[in-house]
mmCIF file with all atom_site columns, C-alpha atoms in Angstrom:
data_model
loop_
_atom_site.group_PDB
_atom_site.id
_atom_site.type_symbol
_atom_site.label_atom_id
_atom_site.label_alt_id
_atom_site.label_comp_id
_atom_site.label_asym_id
_atom_site.label_entity_id
_atom_site.label_seq_id
_atom_site.pdbx_PDB_ins_code
_atom_site.Cartn_x
_atom_site.Cartn_y
_atom_site.Cartn_z
_atom_site.occupancy
_atom_site.B_iso_or_equiv
_atom_site.pdbx_formal_charge
_atom_site.auth_seq_id
_atom_site.auth_comp_id
_atom_site.auth_asym_id
_atom_site.auth_atom_id
_atom_site.pdbx_PDB_model_num
ATOM 1   C CA . GLU A 1 1   ? -31.613 -50.254 191.238 1.00 70.00 ? 132 GLU A CA 1
ATOM 2   C CA . ALA A 1 2   ? -34.495 -48.587 192.855 1.00 84.00 ? 133 ALA A CA 1
ATOM 3   C CA . GLY A 1 3   ? -37.318 -51.231 194.043 1.00 94.00 ? 134 GLY A CA 1
ATOM 4   C CA . VAL A 1 4   ? -41.231 -50.858 193.740 1.00 96.00 ? 135 VAL A CA 1
ATOM 5   C CA . VAL A 1 5   ? -42.442 -47.633 195.160 1.00 96.00 ? 136 VAL A CA 1
ATOM 6   C CA . GLN A 1 6   ? -45.404 -46.658 196.645 1.00 97.00 ? 137 GLN A CA 1
ATOM 7   C CA . SER A 1 7   ? -47.441 -43.983 198.406 1.00 97.00 ? 138 SER A CA 1
ATOM 8   C CA . PRO A 1 8   ? -48.516 -43.107 200.661 1.00 97.00 ? 139 PRO A CA 1
ATOM 9   C CA . ARG A 1 9   ? -47.350 -45.761 203.434 1.00 96.00 ? 140 ARG A CA 1
ATOM 10  C CA . TYR A 1 10  ? -50.188 -44.803 205.555 1.00 97.00 ? 141 TYR A CA 1
ATOM 11  C CA . LYS A 1 11  ? -53.630 -43.557 205.164 1.00 98.00 ? 142 LYS A CA 1
ATOM 12  C CA . ILE A 1 12  ? -56.548 -42.832 207.420 1.00 98.00 ? 143 ILE A CA 1
ATOM 13  C CA . ILE A 1 13  ? -59.802 -41.630 206.363 1.00 97.00 ? 144 ILE A CA 1
ATOM 14  C CA . GLU A 1 14  ? -63.255 -41.654 207.355 1.00 97.00 ? 145 GLU A CA 1
ATOM 15  C CA . LYS A 1 15  ? -66.002 -43.758 205.697 1.00 96.00 ? 146 LYS A CA 1
ATOM 16  C CA . LYS A 1 16  ? -67.340 -42.588 202.094 1.00 97.00 ? 147 LYS A CA 1
ATOM 17  C CA . GLN A 1 17  ? -64.230 -40.587 201.677 1.00 97.00 ? 148 GLN A CA 1
ATOM 18  C CA . PRO A 1 18  ? -62.126 -40.887 198.431 1.00 98.00 ? 149 PRO A CA 1
ATOM 19  C CA . VAL A 1 19  ? -58.285 -42.521 198.655 1.00 98.00 ? 150 VAL A CA 1
ATOM 20  C CA . ALA A 1 20  ? -55.772 -43.066 196.049 1.00 98.00 ? 151 ALA A CA 1
ATOM 21  C CA . PHE A 1 21  ? -52.834 -45.287 195.871 1.00 98.00 ? 152 PHE A CA 1
ATOM 22  C CA . TRP A 1 22  ? -49.589 -44.615 193.668 1.00 98.00 ? 153 TRP A CA 1
ATOM 23  C CA . CYS A 1 23  ? -47.009 -47.179 192.790 1.00 97.00 ? 154 CYS A CA 1
ATOM 24  C CA . ASN A 1 24  ? -44.512 -46.846 190.440 1.00 97.00 ? 155 ASN A CA 1
ATOM 25  C CA . PRO A 1 25  ? -42.886 -50.019 189.380 1.00 96.00 ? 156 PRO A CA 1
ATOM 26  C CA . ILE A 1 26  ? -39.175 -50.967 188.844 1.00 96.00 ? 157 ILE A CA 1
ATOM 27  C CA . SER A 1 27  ? -37.856 -49.654 185.298 1.00 94.00 ? 158 SER A CA 1
ATOM 28  C CA . GLY A 1 28  ? -38.626 -51.771 182.514 1.00 92.00 ? 159 GLY A CA 1
ATOM 29  C CA . HIS A 1 29  ? -41.338 -53.775 184.177 1.00 94.00 ? 160 HIS A CA 1
ATOM 30  C CA . ASN A 1 30  ? -43.996 -53.793 181.816 1.00 93.00 ? 161 ASN A CA 1
ATOM 31  C CA . THR A 1 31  ? -46.270 -56.198 184.073 1.00 95.00 ? 162 THR A CA 1
ATOM 32  C CA . LEU A 1 32  ? -47.822 -54.467 187.325 1.00 97.00 ? 163 LEU A CA 1
ATOM 33  C CA . TYR A 1 33  ? -50.292 -56.042 190.104 1.00 97.00 ? 164 TYR A CA 1
ATOM 34  C CA . TRP A 1 34  ? -52.338 -54.469 192.705 1.00 98.00 ? 165 TRP A CA 1
ATOM 35  C CA . TYR A 1 35  ? -52.971 -56.804 195.490 1.00 98.00 ? 166 TYR A CA 1
ATOM 36  C CA . ARG A 1 36  ? -55.209 -56.086 198.869 1.00 98.00 ? 167 ARG A CA 1
ATOM 37  C CA . GLN A 1 37  ? -53.671 -58.120 201.875 1.00 97.00 ? 168 GLN A CA 1
ATOM 38  C CA . ASN A 1 38  ? -56.303 -58.068 205.050 1.00 96.00 ? 169 ASN A CA 1
ATOM 39  C CA . LEU A 1 39  ? -54.857 -58.181 208.321 1.00 93.00 ? 170 LEU A CA 1
ATOM 40  C CA . GLY A 1 40  ? -53.888 -61.808 208.987 1.00 90.00 ? 171 GLY A CA 1
ATOM 41  C CA . GLN A 1 41  ? -54.236 -62.884 205.503 1.00 93.00 ? 172 GLN A CA 1
ATOM 42  C CA . GLY A 1 42  ? -52.452 -63.799 202.601 1.00 95.00 ? 173 GLY A CA 1
ATOM 43  C CA . PRO A 1 43  ? -52.462 -60.803 199.331 1.00 97.00 ? 174 PRO A CA 1
ATOM 44  C CA . GLU A 1 44  ? -55.419 -61.047 197.196 1.00 97.00 ? 175 GLU A CA 1
ATOM 45  C CA . LEU A 1 45  ? -55.062 -60.405 193.084 1.00 97.00 ? 176 LEU A CA 1
ATOM 46  C CA . LEU A 1 46  ? -56.964 -56.936 192.384 1.00 98.00 ? 177 LEU A CA 1
ATOM 47  C CA . ILE A 1 47  ? -55.735 -56.077 188.999 1.00 97.00 ? 178 ILE A CA 1
ATOM 48  C CA . ARG A 1 48  ? -53.355 -56.997 186.608 1.00 96.00 ? 179 ARG A CA 1
ATOM 49  C CA . TYR A 1 49  ? -51.546 -54.859 183.748 1.00 96.00 ? 180 TYR A CA 1
ATOM 50  C CA . GLU A 1 50  ? -49.630 -55.297 181.021 1.00 94.00 ? 181 GLU A CA 1
ATOM 51  C CA . ASN A 1 51  ? -48.475 -52.313 179.828 1.00 93.00 ? 182 ASN A CA 1
ATOM 52  C CA . GLU A 1 52  ? -51.135 -50.198 179.932 1.00 93.00 ? 183 GLU A CA 1
ATOM 53  C CA . GLU A 1 53  ? -53.591 -52.629 179.675 1.00 93.00 ? 184 GLU A CA 1
ATOM 54  C CA . ALA A 1 54  ? -55.716 -54.139 182.165 1.00 94.00 ? 185 ALA A CA 1
ATOM 55  C CA . VAL A 1 55  ? -55.517 -57.872 181.215 1.00 93.00 ? 186 VAL A CA 1
ATOM 56  C CA . ASP A 1 56  ? -57.110 -59.120 184.142 1.00 93.00 ? 187 ASP A CA 1
ATOM 57  C CA . ASP A 1 57  ? -59.615 -56.943 186.793 1.00 94.00 ? 188 ASP A CA 1
ATOM 58  C CA . SER A 1 58  ? -62.092 -60.010 187.299 1.00 93.00 ? 189 SER A CA 1
ATOM 59  C CA . GLN A 1 59  ? -61.266 -59.561 190.996 1.00 94.00 ? 190 GLN A CA 1
ATOM 60  C CA . LEU A 1 60  ? -61.442 -55.435 191.440 1.00 95.00 ? 191 LEU A CA 1
ATOM 61  C CA . PRO A 1 61  ? -65.099 -54.616 192.663 1.00 93.00 ? 192 PRO A CA 1
ATOM 62  C CA . LYS A 1 62  ? -65.629 -51.827 190.081 1.00 92.00 ? 193 LYS A CA 1
ATOM 63  C CA . ASP A 1 63  ? -68.505 -50.487 192.200 1.00 95.00 ? 194 ASP A CA 1
ATOM 64  C CA . ARG A 1 64  ? -66.128 -48.677 194.178 1.00 97.00 ? 195 ARG A CA 1
ATOM 65  C CA . PHE A 1 65  ? -62.331 -49.516 192.772 1.00 97.00 ? 196 PHE A CA 1
ATOM 66  C CA . SER A 1 66  ? -60.938 -47.964 189.747 1.00 97.00 ? 197 SER A CA 1
ATOM 67  C CA . ALA A 1 67  ? -57.452 -48.427 188.489 1.00 97.00 ? 198 ALA A CA 1
ATOM 68  C CA . GLU A 1 68  ? -55.313 -46.553 186.069 1.00 96.00 ? 199 GLU A CA 1
ATOM 69  C CA . ARG A 1 69  ? -51.867 -47.281 183.802 1.00 95.00 ? 200 ARG A CA 1
ATOM 70  C CA . LEU A 1 70  ? -51.867 -44.759 181.510 1.00 84.00 ? 201 LEU A CA 1
ATOM 71  C CA . LYS A 1 71  ? -48.676 -44.742 180.181 1.00 87.00 ? 202 LYS A CA 1
ATOM 72  C CA . GLY A 1 72  ? -47.672 -48.090 181.083 1.00 85.00 ? 203 GLY A CA 1
ATOM 73  C CA . VAL A 1 73  ? -45.342 -47.175 184.149 1.00 93.00 ? 204 VAL A CA 1
ATOM 74  C CA . ASP A 1 74  ? -46.749 -45.797 187.186 1.00 96.00 ? 205 ASP A CA 1
ATOM 75  C CA . SER A 1 75  ? -50.189 -47.016 188.325 1.00 98.00 ? 206 SER A CA 1
ATOM 76  C CA . THR A 1 76  ? -53.021 -45.592 190.748 1.00 98.00 ? 207 THR A CA 1
ATOM 77  C CA . LEU A 1 77  ? -55.490 -47.549 192.588 1.00 98.00 ? 208 LEU A CA 1
ATOM 78  C CA . LYS A 1 78  ? -58.516 -45.235 193.724 1.00 98.00 ? 209 LYS A CA 1
ATOM 79  C CA . ILE A 1 79  ? -61.469 -46.290 196.045 1.00 98.00 ? 210 ILE A CA 1
ATOM 80  C CA . GLN A 1 80  ? -64.197 -44.037 196.009 1.00 97.00 ? 211 GLN A CA 1
ATOM 81  C CA . PRO A 1 81  ? -66.477 -43.812 198.318 1.00 96.00 ? 212 PRO A CA 1
ATOM 82  C CA . ALA A 1 82  ? -64.128 -45.925 200.891 1.00 97.00 ? 213 ALA A CA 1
ATOM 83  C CA . GLU A 1 83  ? -66.135 -48.442 203.502 1.00 97.00 ? 214 GLU A CA 1
ATOM 84  C CA . LEU A 1 84  ? -64.737 -49.736 206.395 1.00 96.00 ? 215 LEU A CA 1
ATOM 85  C CA . GLY A 1 85  ? -64.174 -53.217 205.283 1.00 96.00 ? 216 GLY A CA 1
ATOM 86  C CA . ASP A 1 86  ? -61.452 -51.648 202.870 1.00 97.00 ? 217 ASP A CA 1
ATOM 87  C CA . SER A 1 87  ? -59.161 -51.309 206.034 1.00 98.00 ? 218 SER A CA 1
ATOM 88  C CA . ALA A 1 88  ? -55.896 -53.241 204.613 1.00 98.00 ? 219 ALA A CA 1
ATOM 89  C CA . VAL A 1 89  ? -52.841 -53.107 203.091 1.00 97.00 ? 220 VAL A CA 1
ATOM 90  C CA . TYR A 1 90  ? -52.755 -52.550 199.489 1.00 98.00 ? 221 TYR A CA 1
ATOM 91  C CA . LEU A 1 91  ? -49.559 -53.914 197.896 1.00 98.00 ? 222 LEU A CA 1
ATOM 92  C CA . CYS A 1 92  ? -48.318 -53.029 194.078 1.00 98.00 ? 223 CYS A CA 1
ATOM 93  C CA . ALA A 1 93  ? -45.797 -55.475 192.543 1.00 97.00 ? 224 ALA A CA 1
ATOM 94  C CA . SER A 1 94  ? -43.922 -55.650 188.902 1.00 96.00 ? 225 SER A CA 1
ATOM 95  C CA . SER A 1 95  ? -42.699 -58.166 187.126 1.00 95.00 ? 226 SER A CA 1
ATOM 96  C CA . PRO A 1 96  ? -40.518 -58.208 183.986 1.00 92.00 ? 227 PRO A CA 1
ATOM 97  C CA . GLU A 1 97  ? -42.159 -61.168 182.218 1.00 88.00 ? 228 GLU A CA 1
ATOM 98  C CA . ALA A 1 98  ? -45.187 -60.440 180.357 1.00 87.00 ? 229 ALA A CA 1
ATOM 99  C CA . GLY A 1 99  ? -48.161 -63.727 180.438 1.00 84.00 ? 230 GLY A CA 1
ATOM 100 C CA . GLU A 1 100 ? -47.080 -66.827 182.587 1.00 83.00 ? 231 GLU A CA 1
ATOM 101 C CA . VAL A 1 101 ? -45.123 -66.201 185.863 1.00 85.00 ? 232 VAL A CA 1
ATOM 102 C CA . THR A 1 102 ? -41.858 -68.301 186.560 1.00 82.00 ? 233 THR A CA 1
ATOM 103 C CA . GLY A 1 103 ? -39.814 -65.944 188.172 1.00 85.00 ? 234 GLY A CA 1
ATOM 104 C CA . GLU A 1 104 ? -39.972 -63.388 190.767 1.00 90.00 ? 235 GLU A CA 1
ATOM 105 C CA . LEU A 1 105 ? -43.067 -60.970 191.164 1.00 94.00 ? 236 LEU A CA 1
ATOM 106 C CA . PHE A 1 106 ? -41.309 -57.804 193.147 1.00 95.00 ? 237 PHE A CA 1
ATOM 107 C CA . PHE A 1 107 ? -43.389 -55.936 195.998 1.00 96.00 ? 238 PHE A CA 1
ATOM 108 C CA . GLY A 1 108 ? -43.380 -52.612 197.066 1.00 96.00 ? 239 GLY A CA 1
ATOM 109 C CA . GLU A 1 109 ? -43.892 -52.077 200.879 1.00 95.00 ? 240 GLU A CA 1
ATOM 110 C CA . GLY A 1 110 ? -46.963 -51.490 200.917 1.00 96.00 ? 241 GLY A CA 1
ATOM 111 C CA . SER A 1 111 ? -49.785 -48.568 201.543 1.00 98.00 ? 242 SER A CA 1
ATOM 112 C CA . ARG A 1 112 ? -51.679 -49.328 205.126 1.00 97.00 ? 243 ARG A CA 1
ATOM 113 C CA . LEU A 1 113 ? -55.275 -47.999 204.677 1.00 98.00 ? 244 LEU A CA 1
ATOM 114 C CA . THR A 1 114 ? -57.570 -47.565 207.814 1.00 98.00 ? 245 THR A CA 1
ATOM 115 C CA . VAL A 1 115 ? -60.964 -46.510 207.311 1.00 98.00 ? 246 VAL A CA 1
ATOM 116 C CA . LEU A 1 116 ? -62.878 -44.874 210.300 1.00 97.00 ? 247 LEU A CA 1
ATOM 117 C CA . GLY B 2 1   ? -60.135 -72.497 191.204 1.00 89.00 ? 221 GLY B CA 1
ATOM 118 C CA . ASN B 2 2   ? -56.484 -72.966 192.223 1.00 93.00 ? 222 ASN B CA 1
ATOM 119 C CA . SER B 2 3   ? -55.545 -72.381 196.220 1.00 95.00 ? 223 SER B CA 1
ATOM 120 C CA . VAL B 2 4   ? -53.043 -73.329 198.573 1.00 96.00 ? 224 VAL B CA 1
ATOM 121 C CA . THR B 2 5   ? -53.457 -73.960 202.605 1.00 96.00 ? 225 THR B CA 1
ATOM 122 C CA . GLN B 2 6   ? -50.476 -73.561 204.742 1.00 95.00 ? 226 GLN B CA 1
ATOM 123 C CA . MET B 2 7   ? -50.056 -74.055 208.515 1.00 90.00 ? 227 MET B CA 1
ATOM 124 C CA . GLU B 2 8   ? -51.146 -71.855 210.824 1.00 87.00 ? 228 GLU B CA 1
ATOM 125 C CA . GLY B 2 9   ? -48.705 -69.790 213.042 1.00 86.00 ? 229 GLY B CA 1
ATOM 126 C CA . PRO B 2 10  ? -47.126 -68.794 215.052 1.00 95.00 ? 230 PRO B CA 1
ATOM 127 C CA . VAL B 2 11  ? -44.306 -71.057 214.962 1.00 97.00 ? 231 VAL B CA 1
ATOM 128 C CA . THR B 2 12  ? -42.026 -70.315 218.125 1.00 97.00 ? 232 THR B CA 1
ATOM 129 C CA . LEU B 2 13  ? -38.417 -71.986 218.174 1.00 97.00 ? 233 LEU B CA 1
ATOM 130 C CA . SER B 2 14  ? -35.345 -71.514 219.568 1.00 97.00 ? 234 SER B CA 1
ATOM 131 C CA . GLU B 2 15  ? -32.177 -70.908 217.732 1.00 97.00 ? 235 GLU B CA 1
ATOM 132 C CA . GLU B 2 16  ? -30.433 -74.160 215.545 1.00 97.00 ? 236 GLU B CA 1
ATOM 133 C CA . ALA B 2 17  ? -33.853 -75.839 215.725 1.00 98.00 ? 237 ALA B CA 1
ATOM 134 C CA . PHE B 2 18  ? -35.292 -77.516 212.338 1.00 98.00 ? 238 PHE B CA 1
ATOM 135 C CA . LEU B 2 19  ? -38.130 -76.131 210.951 1.00 97.00 ? 239 LEU B CA 1
ATOM 136 C CA . THR B 2 20  ? -40.773 -77.222 208.493 1.00 97.00 ? 240 THR B CA 1
ATOM 137 C CA . ILE B 2 21  ? -44.080 -75.321 207.673 1.00 98.00 ? 241 ILE B CA 1
ATOM 138 C CA . ASN B 2 22  ? -46.448 -77.003 205.767 1.00 97.00 ? 242 ASN B CA 1
ATOM 139 C CA . CYS B 2 23  ? -48.101 -75.877 202.578 1.00 98.00 ? 243 CYS B CA 1
ATOM 140 C CA . THR B 2 24  ? -50.218 -78.184 200.392 1.00 97.00 ? 244 THR B CA 1
ATOM 141 C CA . TYR B 2 25  ? -51.897 -76.797 197.278 1.00 97.00 ? 245 TYR B CA 1
ATOM 142 C CA . THR B 2 26  ? -54.866 -77.653 194.929 1.00 96.00 ? 246 THR B CA 1
ATOM 143 C CA . ALA B 2 27  ? -54.436 -76.872 191.191 1.00 94.00 ? 247 ALA B CA 1
ATOM 144 C CA . THR B 2 28  ? -55.755 -77.682 187.683 1.00 88.00 ? 248 THR B CA 1
ATOM 145 C CA . GLY B 2 29  ? -52.506 -78.759 185.743 1.00 87.00 ? 249 GLY B CA 1
ATOM 146 C CA . TYR B 2 30  ? -48.870 -77.604 186.819 1.00 89.00 ? 250 TYR B CA 1
ATOM 147 C CA . PRO B 2 31  ? -48.586 -74.749 188.462 1.00 94.00 ? 251 PRO B CA 1
ATOM 148 C CA . SER B 2 32  ? -45.617 -73.072 189.562 1.00 95.00 ? 252 SER B CA 1
ATOM 149 C CA . LEU B 2 33  ? -44.892 -73.044 193.443 1.00 97.00 ? 253 LEU B CA 1
ATOM 150 C CA . PHE B 2 34  ? -43.193 -70.288 195.366 1.00 97.00 ? 254 PHE B CA 1
ATOM 151 C CA . TRP B 2 35  ? -42.440 -69.349 199.072 1.00 98.00 ? 255 TRP B CA 1
ATOM 152 C CA . TYR B 2 36  ? -42.091 -65.871 200.094 1.00 98.00 ? 256 TYR B CA 1
ATOM 153 C CA . VAL B 2 37  ? -40.785 -64.171 203.097 1.00 97.00 ? 257 VAL B CA 1
ATOM 154 C CA . GLN B 2 38  ? -41.883 -60.750 204.621 1.00 95.00 ? 258 GLN B CA 1
ATOM 155 C CA . TYR B 2 39  ? -39.622 -59.384 207.262 1.00 94.00 ? 259 TYR B CA 1
ATOM 156 C CA . PRO B 2 40  ? -40.320 -56.958 209.903 1.00 90.00 ? 260 PRO B CA 1
ATOM 157 C CA . GLY B 2 41  ? -41.249 -53.327 208.427 1.00 87.00 ? 261 GLY B CA 1
ATOM 158 C CA . GLU B 2 42  ? -40.355 -54.981 204.480 1.00 91.00 ? 262 GLU B CA 1
ATOM 159 C CA . GLY B 2 43  ? -42.238 -55.794 201.776 1.00 91.00 ? 263 GLY B CA 1
ATOM 160 C CA . LEU B 2 44  ? -42.779 -59.461 200.451 1.00 95.00 ? 264 LEU B CA 1
ATOM 161 C CA . GLN B 2 45  ? -39.748 -60.720 198.684 1.00 96.00 ? 265 GLN B CA 1
ATOM 162 C CA . LEU B 2 46  ? -39.231 -64.479 197.047 1.00 96.00 ? 266 LEU B CA 1
ATOM 163 C CA . LEU B 2 47  ? -37.612 -66.652 199.179 1.00 98.00 ? 267 LEU B CA 1
ATOM 164 C CA . LEU B 2 48  ? -37.567 -69.691 196.747 1.00 97.00 ? 268 LEU B CA 1
ATOM 165 C CA . LYS B 2 49  ? -39.478 -71.093 193.777 1.00 97.00 ? 269 LYS B CA 1
ATOM 166 C CA . ALA B 2 50  ? -39.915 -74.399 192.101 1.00 96.00 ? 270 ALA B CA 1
ATOM 167 C CA . THR B 2 51  ? -41.677 -74.698 188.543 1.00 94.00 ? 271 THR B CA 1
ATOM 168 C CA . LYS B 2 52  ? -42.397 -78.348 188.018 1.00 93.00 ? 272 LYS B CA 1
ATOM 169 C CA . ALA B 2 53  ? -42.526 -81.664 189.898 1.00 94.00 ? 273 ALA B CA 1
ATOM 170 C CA . ASP B 2 54  ? -39.592 -82.815 191.887 1.00 96.00 ? 274 ASP B CA 1
ATOM 171 C CA . ASP B 2 55  ? -37.798 -79.441 191.803 1.00 96.00 ? 275 ASP B CA 1
ATOM 172 C CA . LYS B 2 56  ? -36.506 -78.438 194.795 1.00 97.00 ? 276 LYS B CA 1
ATOM 173 C CA . GLY B 2 57  ? -36.229 -74.691 195.555 1.00 97.00 ? 277 GLY B CA 1
ATOM 174 C CA . SER B 2 58  ? -33.354 -73.713 197.774 1.00 97.00 ? 278 SER B CA 1
ATOM 175 C CA . ASN B 2 59  ? -31.972 -70.493 199.350 1.00 97.00 ? 279 ASN B CA 1
ATOM 176 C CA . LYS B 2 60  ? -30.404 -69.049 202.483 1.00 96.00 ? 280 LYS B CA 1
ATOM 177 C CA . GLY B 2 61  ? -30.542 -72.254 203.909 1.00 97.00 ? 281 GLY B CA 1
ATOM 178 C CA . PHE B 2 62  ? -33.986 -72.963 203.198 1.00 98.00 ? 282 PHE B CA 1
ATOM 179 C CA . GLU B 2 63  ? -35.429 -75.861 200.745 1.00 98.00 ? 283 GLU B CA 1
ATOM 180 C CA . ALA B 2 64  ? -39.121 -76.946 199.606 1.00 98.00 ? 284 ALA B CA 1
ATOM 181 C CA . THR B 2 65  ? -39.413 -79.682 196.965 1.00 98.00 ? 285 THR B CA 1
ATOM 182 C CA . TYR B 2 66  ? -42.412 -79.656 194.779 1.00 97.00 ? 286 TYR B CA 1
ATOM 183 C CA . ARG B 2 67  ? -44.490 -82.929 195.428 1.00 97.00 ? 287 ARG B CA 1
ATOM 184 C CA . LYS B 2 68  ? -47.067 -83.526 192.621 1.00 95.00 ? 288 LYS B CA 1
ATOM 185 C CA . GLU B 2 69  ? -48.155 -86.678 194.725 1.00 95.00 ? 289 GLU B CA 1
ATOM 186 C CA . THR B 2 70  ? -48.814 -85.101 198.084 1.00 96.00 ? 290 THR B CA 1
ATOM 187 C CA . THR B 2 71  ? -49.765 -81.899 196.172 1.00 96.00 ? 291 THR B CA 1
ATOM 188 C CA . SER B 2 72  ? -47.144 -80.495 198.562 1.00 97.00 ? 292 SER B CA 1
ATOM 189 C CA . PHE B 2 73  ? -44.580 -77.556 198.736 1.00 98.00 ? 293 PHE B CA 1
ATOM 190 C CA . HIS B 2 74  ? -43.209 -78.154 202.441 1.00 98.00 ? 294 HIS B CA 1
ATOM 191 C CA . LEU B 2 75  ? -40.550 -75.378 203.728 1.00 98.00 ? 295 LEU B CA 1
ATOM 192 C CA . GLU B 2 76  ? -37.610 -76.695 205.904 1.00 98.00 ? 296 GLU B CA 1
ATOM 193 C CA . LYS B 2 77  ? -34.683 -75.277 207.625 1.00 98.00 ? 297 LYS B CA 1
ATOM 194 C CA . GLY B 2 78  ? -32.171 -77.514 209.168 1.00 97.00 ? 298 GLY B CA 1
ATOM 195 C CA . SER B 2 79  ? -30.923 -74.704 211.886 1.00 96.00 ? 299 SER B CA 1
ATOM 196 C CA . VAL B 2 80  ? -33.174 -71.226 212.191 1.00 97.00 ? 300 VAL B CA 1
ATOM 197 C CA . GLN B 2 81  ? -31.601 -68.654 213.254 1.00 97.00 ? 301 GLN B CA 1
ATOM 198 C CA . VAL B 2 82  ? -33.233 -65.169 215.244 1.00 97.00 ? 302 VAL B CA 1
ATOM 199 C CA . SER B 2 83  ? -32.887 -63.338 211.576 1.00 96.00 ? 303 SER B CA 1
ATOM 200 C CA . ASP B 2 84  ? -35.128 -65.764 210.091 1.00 97.00 ? 304 ASP B CA 1
ATOM 201 C CA . SER B 2 85  ? -38.010 -64.382 212.310 1.00 97.00 ? 305 SER B CA 1
ATOM 202 C CA . ALA B 2 86  ? -40.306 -63.178 209.459 1.00 97.00 ? 306 ALA B CA 1
ATOM 203 C CA . VAL B 2 87  ? -43.907 -64.256 207.966 1.00 97.00 ? 307 VAL B CA 1
ATOM 204 C CA . TYR B 2 88  ? -43.697 -66.666 205.285 1.00 98.00 ? 308 TYR B CA 1
ATOM 205 C CA . PHE B 2 89  ? -46.328 -67.429 202.497 1.00 98.00 ? 309 PHE B CA 1
ATOM 206 C CA . CYS B 2 90  ? -46.525 -70.152 200.325 1.00 98.00 ? 310 CYS B CA 1
ATOM 207 C CA . ALA B 2 91  ? -48.221 -69.144 196.800 1.00 97.00 ? 311 ALA B CA 1
ATOM 208 C CA . LEU B 2 92  ? -48.637 -70.813 193.703 1.00 96.00 ? 312 LEU B CA 1
ATOM 209 C CA . THR B 2 93  ? -49.860 -69.697 190.336 1.00 94.00 ? 313 THR B CA 1
ATOM 210 C CA . ASN B 2 94  ? -53.210 -69.406 189.349 1.00 91.00 ? 314 ASN B CA 1
ATOM 211 C CA . GLN B 2 95  ? -55.106 -71.285 186.690 1.00 90.00 ? 315 GLN B CA 1
ATOM 212 C CA . ALA B 2 96  ? -54.173 -69.155 183.790 1.00 89.00 ? 316 ALA B CA 1
ATOM 213 C CA . GLY B 2 97  ? -50.678 -68.821 184.914 1.00 86.00 ? 317 GLY B CA 1
ATOM 214 C CA . THR B 2 98  ? -50.530 -65.189 185.078 1.00 90.00 ? 318 THR B CA 1
ATOM 215 C CA . ALA B 2 99  ? -50.767 -64.356 188.953 1.00 92.00 ? 319 ALA B CA 1
ATOM 216 C CA . LEU B 2 100 ? -49.962 -65.441 192.422 1.00 95.00 ? 320 LEU B CA 1
ATOM 217 C CA . ILE B 2 101 ? -52.397 -66.992 194.589 1.00 96.00 ? 321 ILE B CA 1
ATOM 218 C CA . PHE B 2 102 ? -51.149 -66.634 197.917 1.00 97.00 ? 322 PHE B CA 1
ATOM 219 C CA . GLY B 2 103 ? -51.864 -68.592 201.248 1.00 97.00 ? 323 GLY B CA 1
ATOM 220 C CA . LYS B 2 104 ? -52.623 -66.904 204.662 1.00 96.00 ? 324 LYS B CA 1
ATOM 221 C CA . GLY B 2 105 ? -48.899 -66.625 205.640 1.00 97.00 ? 325 GLY B CA 1
ATOM 222 C CA . THR B 2 106 ? -47.328 -68.520 208.945 1.00 97.00 ? 326 THR B CA 1
ATOM 223 C CA . THR B 2 107 ? -45.569 -66.273 211.627 1.00 97.00 ? 327 THR B CA 1
ATOM 224 C CA . LEU B 2 108 ? -42.043 -67.798 212.410 1.00 97.00 ? 328 LEU B CA 1
ATOM 225 C CA . SER B 2 109 ? -40.617 -66.231 215.763 1.00 97.00 ? 329 SER B CA 1
ATOM 226 C CA . VAL B 2 110 ? -37.220 -67.333 216.619 1.00 97.00 ? 330 VAL B CA 1
ATOM 227 C CA . SER B 2 111 ? -35.668 -67.110 220.300 1.00 96.00 ? 331 SER B CA 1
ATOM 228 C CA . SER B 2 112 ? -31.832 -66.848 221.090 1.00 94.00 ? 332 SER B CA 1
#
């Protein structure tokens, strides 16, 4: 069974440029998460989807970040315009559970963004 | 809100040494607790979990016990191997129980 697939693995852009990350969760996983991991830190939640609905976007900086999961399967996270402080690894995770987390979140390998 | 604190690294051990990585938490209610591991070049993966007080999670020789009285979930292994070299993250569910909050991670390096 394929795991969570993310692309691109690496992206280098100049500040003020836009960037987008794509995530394809494990088949049948209705819940999808985007996390951001700064260097030397643990992952921090940006947004959680159940199917196509963003059920928790309270941590998403909405002035420059947006996300979508139009058909309830794959998802895109966009930053426009990027700032130097956005350099981080963007992680996508999926889960077959809705609501409370009691089992495993399955993570992709992440997309490493460097903003120059 | 809920939060987790884990010991700073790096932790450097010789093969077959005993490992402890401390993790304490602050939470409202009764969160579930997790240890995730990230091997070099790989994504985060679940190592073990415990969903209620006094539960012991175990996997690959690692263990951790959910201690409500000390709000701790320390990770232990009796004899580490070079292949255990990785970054270990302690995590707990958020107040709503719908996402995970991670610690900063502890890097473990095991030499032969």
